[in-house]
PDB file of C-alpha atoms in Angstrom:
ATOM      1  CA  MET A   1     -40.398 -41.431  59.511  1.00 53.00           C
ATOM      2  CA  SER A   2     -43.935 -40.528  58.508  1.00 65.00           C
ATOM      3  CA  ASP A   3     -45.220 -37.031  57.853  1.00 71.00           C
ATOM      4  CA  PRO A   4     -46.419 -35.293  61.063  1.00 67.00           C
ATOM      5  CA  VAL A   5     -49.358 -33.638  59.273  1.00 67.00           C
ATOM      6  CA  GLU A   6     -50.611 -37.013  58.033  1.00 72.00           C
ATOM      7  CA  GLU A   7     -50.359 -38.385  61.580  1.00 72.00           C
ATOM      8  CA  ILE A   8     -52.396 -35.462  62.933  1.00 67.00           C
ATOM      9  CA  VAL A   9     -55.052 -35.898  60.260  1.00 65.00           C
ATOM     10  CA  ALA A  10     -55.239 -39.624  60.950  1.00 68.00           C
ATOM     11  CA  LYS A  11     -55.660 -39.067  64.692  1.00 66.00           C
ATOM     12  CA  SER A  12     -58.276 -36.354  64.132  1.00 60.00           C
ATOM     13  CA  SER A  13     -60.170 -38.422  61.568  1.00 57.00           C
ATOM     14  CA  ALA A  14     -60.354 -41.395  63.888  1.00 56.00           C
ATOM     15  CA  LYS A  15     -62.337 -39.297  66.365  1.00 53.00           C
ATOM     16  CA  GLU A  16     -64.874 -38.169  63.743  1.00 50.00           C
ATOM     17  CA  SER A  17     -68.176 -39.998  63.579  1.00 51.00           C
ATOM     18  CA  VAL A  18     -68.923 -42.037  60.485  1.00 51.00           C
ATOM     19  CA  ASP A  19     -71.501 -40.588  58.106  1.00 53.00           C
ATOM     20  CA  HIS A  20     -73.861 -43.332  56.904  1.00 52.00           C
ATOM     21  CA  ARG A  21     -76.045 -41.189  54.642  1.00 56.00           C
ATOM     22  CA  ASP A  22     -76.706 -42.494  51.139  1.00 54.00           C
ATOM     23  CA  TYR A  23     -75.260 -40.116  48.541  1.00 52.00           C
ATOM     24  CA  SER A  24     -75.987 -42.376  45.588  1.00 54.00           C
ATOM     25  CA  SER A  25     -79.366 -40.848  44.770  1.00 51.00           C
ATOM     26  CA  SER A  26     -80.666 -37.330  44.804  1.00 48.00           C
ATOM     27  CA  SER A  27     -84.157 -36.052  45.485  1.00 51.00           C
ATOM     28  CA  SER A  28     -84.020 -33.662  42.539  1.00 49.00           C
ATOM     29  CA  THR A  29     -83.554 -34.732  38.949  1.00 52.00           C
ATOM     30  CA  ASP A  30     -80.973 -32.084  38.059  1.00 54.00           C
ATOM     31  CA  GLY A  31     -78.551 -32.959  40.876  1.00 56.00           C
ATOM     32  CA  ASP A  32     -78.042 -29.337  42.006  1.00 60.00           C
ATOM     33  CA  ASP A  33     -78.418 -30.200  45.682  1.00 63.00           C
ATOM     34  CA  PHE A  34     -75.843 -33.025  45.653  1.00 61.00           C
ATOM     35  CA  GLN A  35     -72.758 -32.431  47.794  1.00 59.00           C
ATOM     36  CA  PRO A  36     -70.015 -35.022  48.159  1.00 60.00           C
ATOM     37  CA  PRO A  37     -69.418 -36.308  51.710  1.00 64.00           C
ATOM     38  CA  ALA A  38     -65.881 -34.853  51.760  1.00 63.00           C
ATOM     39  CA  ASN A  39     -67.238 -31.303  51.702  1.00 63.00           C
ATOM     40  CA  ASP A  40     -69.899 -32.010  54.291  1.00 68.00           C
ATOM     41  CA  LYS A  41     -67.788 -31.094  57.328  1.00 74.00           C
ATOM     42  CA  ALA A  42     -64.779 -29.374  55.748  1.00 75.00           C
ATOM     43  CA  HIS A  43     -65.991 -25.885  56.668  1.00 76.00           C
ATOM     44  CA  ILE A  44     -65.945 -26.955  60.322  1.00 80.00           C
ATOM     45  CA  PHE A  45     -62.889 -29.234  60.311  1.00 84.00           C
ATOM     46  CA  VAL A  46     -60.382 -27.009  58.477  1.00 87.00           C
ATOM     47  CA  PRO A  47     -60.510 -23.981  60.821  1.00 89.00           C
ATOM     48  CA  TRP A  48     -60.495 -26.258  63.883  1.00 90.00           C
ATOM     49  CA  PHE A  49     -57.543 -28.232  62.534  1.00 91.00           C
ATOM     50  CA  TYR A  50     -55.571 -25.079  61.691  1.00 92.00           C
ATOM     51  CA  GLU A  51     -56.258 -23.485  65.053  1.00 93.00           C
ATOM     52  CA  LYS A  52     -55.190 -26.611  66.903  1.00 94.00           C
ATOM     53  CA  HIS A  53     -52.037 -27.295  64.815  1.00 94.00           C
ATOM     54  CA  GLU A  54     -51.154 -23.841  63.450  1.00 95.00           C
ATOM     55  CA  ASP A  55     -47.368 -24.118  63.817  1.00 95.00           C
ATOM     56  CA  GLN A  56     -47.169 -27.523  62.134  1.00 96.00           C
ATOM     57  CA  VAL A  57     -49.518 -26.491  59.324  1.00 94.00           C
ATOM     58  CA  ASP A  58     -47.505 -23.316  58.678  1.00 96.00           C
ATOM     59  CA  THR A  59     -44.239 -25.269  58.603  1.00 96.00           C
ATOM     60  CA  TYR A  60     -45.722 -27.810  56.203  1.00 96.00           C
ATOM     61  CA  ALA A  61     -47.149 -25.020  54.007  1.00 96.00           C
ATOM     62  CA  GLN A  62     -43.752 -23.306  53.840  1.00 97.00           C
ATOM     63  CA  LYS A  63     -42.104 -26.573  52.791  1.00 97.00           C
ATOM     64  CA  ALA A  64     -44.805 -27.143  50.155  1.00 97.00           C
ATOM     65  CA  LYS A  65     -44.395 -23.597  48.817  1.00 97.00           C
ATOM     66  CA  LYS A  66     -40.610 -24.031  48.600  1.00 97.00           C
ATOM     67  CA  GLU A  67     -41.015 -27.354  46.756  1.00 98.00           C
ATOM     68  CA  LEU A  68     -43.579 -25.923  44.321  1.00 97.00           C
ATOM     69  CA  LYS A  69     -41.279 -22.981  43.596  1.00 97.00           C
ATOM     70  CA  ARG A  70     -38.383 -25.385  42.973  1.00 97.00           C
ATOM     71  CA  GLN A  71     -40.495 -27.488  40.610  1.00 97.00           C
ATOM     72  CA  TYR A  72     -41.743 -24.413  38.726  1.00 96.00           C
ATOM     73  CA  ASN A  73     -38.175 -23.108  38.314  1.00 96.00           C
ATOM     74  CA  HIS A  74     -37.164 -26.501  36.939  1.00 96.00           C
ATOM     75  CA  LEU A  75     -40.113 -26.478  34.503  1.00 95.00           C
ATOM     76  CA  ASP A  76     -39.286 -22.919  33.478  1.00 95.00           C
ATOM     77  CA  GLU A  77     -35.637 -23.765  32.868  1.00 94.00           C
ATOM     78  CA  LYS A  78     -36.186 -27.041  31.014  1.00 94.00           C
ATOM     79  CA  VAL A  79     -39.379 -26.283  29.050  1.00 94.00           C
ATOM     80  CA  LEU A  80     -40.803 -22.777  29.142  1.00 91.00           C
ATOM     81  CA  GLN A  81     -37.569 -20.949  28.314  1.00 91.00           C
ATOM     82  CA  LYS A  82     -37.123 -23.150  25.246  1.00 91.00           C
ATOM     83  CA  LEU A  83     -40.475 -22.215  23.725  1.00 89.00           C
ATOM     84  CA  PRO A  84     -40.194 -19.741  20.864  1.00 89.00           C
ATOM     85  CA  LYS A  85     -41.139 -16.173  21.670  1.00 86.00           C
ATOM     86  CA  VAL A  86     -44.192 -15.206  19.651  1.00 86.00           C
ATOM     87  CA  PRO A  87     -45.287 -11.574  19.546  1.00 84.00           C
ATOM     88  CA  PHE A  88     -48.821 -10.858  20.642  1.00 80.00           C
ATOM     89  CA  VAL A  89     -50.910  -9.848  17.637  1.00 79.00           C
ATOM     90  CA  LYS A  90     -54.517  -8.740  17.960  1.00 77.00           C
ATOM     91  CA  ASP A  91     -56.943 -10.457  15.658  1.00 71.00           C
ATOM     92  CA  SER A  92     -58.188  -7.818  13.215  1.00 66.00           C
ATOM     93  CA  LYS A  93     -61.528  -9.668  12.830  1.00 64.00           C
ATOM     94  CA  GLN A  94     -62.482  -8.953  16.442  1.00 56.00           C
ATOM     95  CA  GLN A  95     -62.207  -5.169  16.153  1.00 52.00           C
TER      96      GLN A  95
END
């Protein structure tokens, strides 16, 4: 069974128009005005997507948070707790 969020994104993305602009060159030499195509419509797509699929996004976010917490606890138990405790000492040269 595939992930419902991925299915929603795939269906939504299929409806989006294709952007054929050339991002390989920039008009300025310093490149300050360059923006990758992925960020071009994100400020419009993300709120629309959340509003349309709020319940599914919240459920997925809760699952992701639970998994991240589980992974951090595992890292803490297996690695971080085994690191030696070193007291914090201010560098006298910086005073």
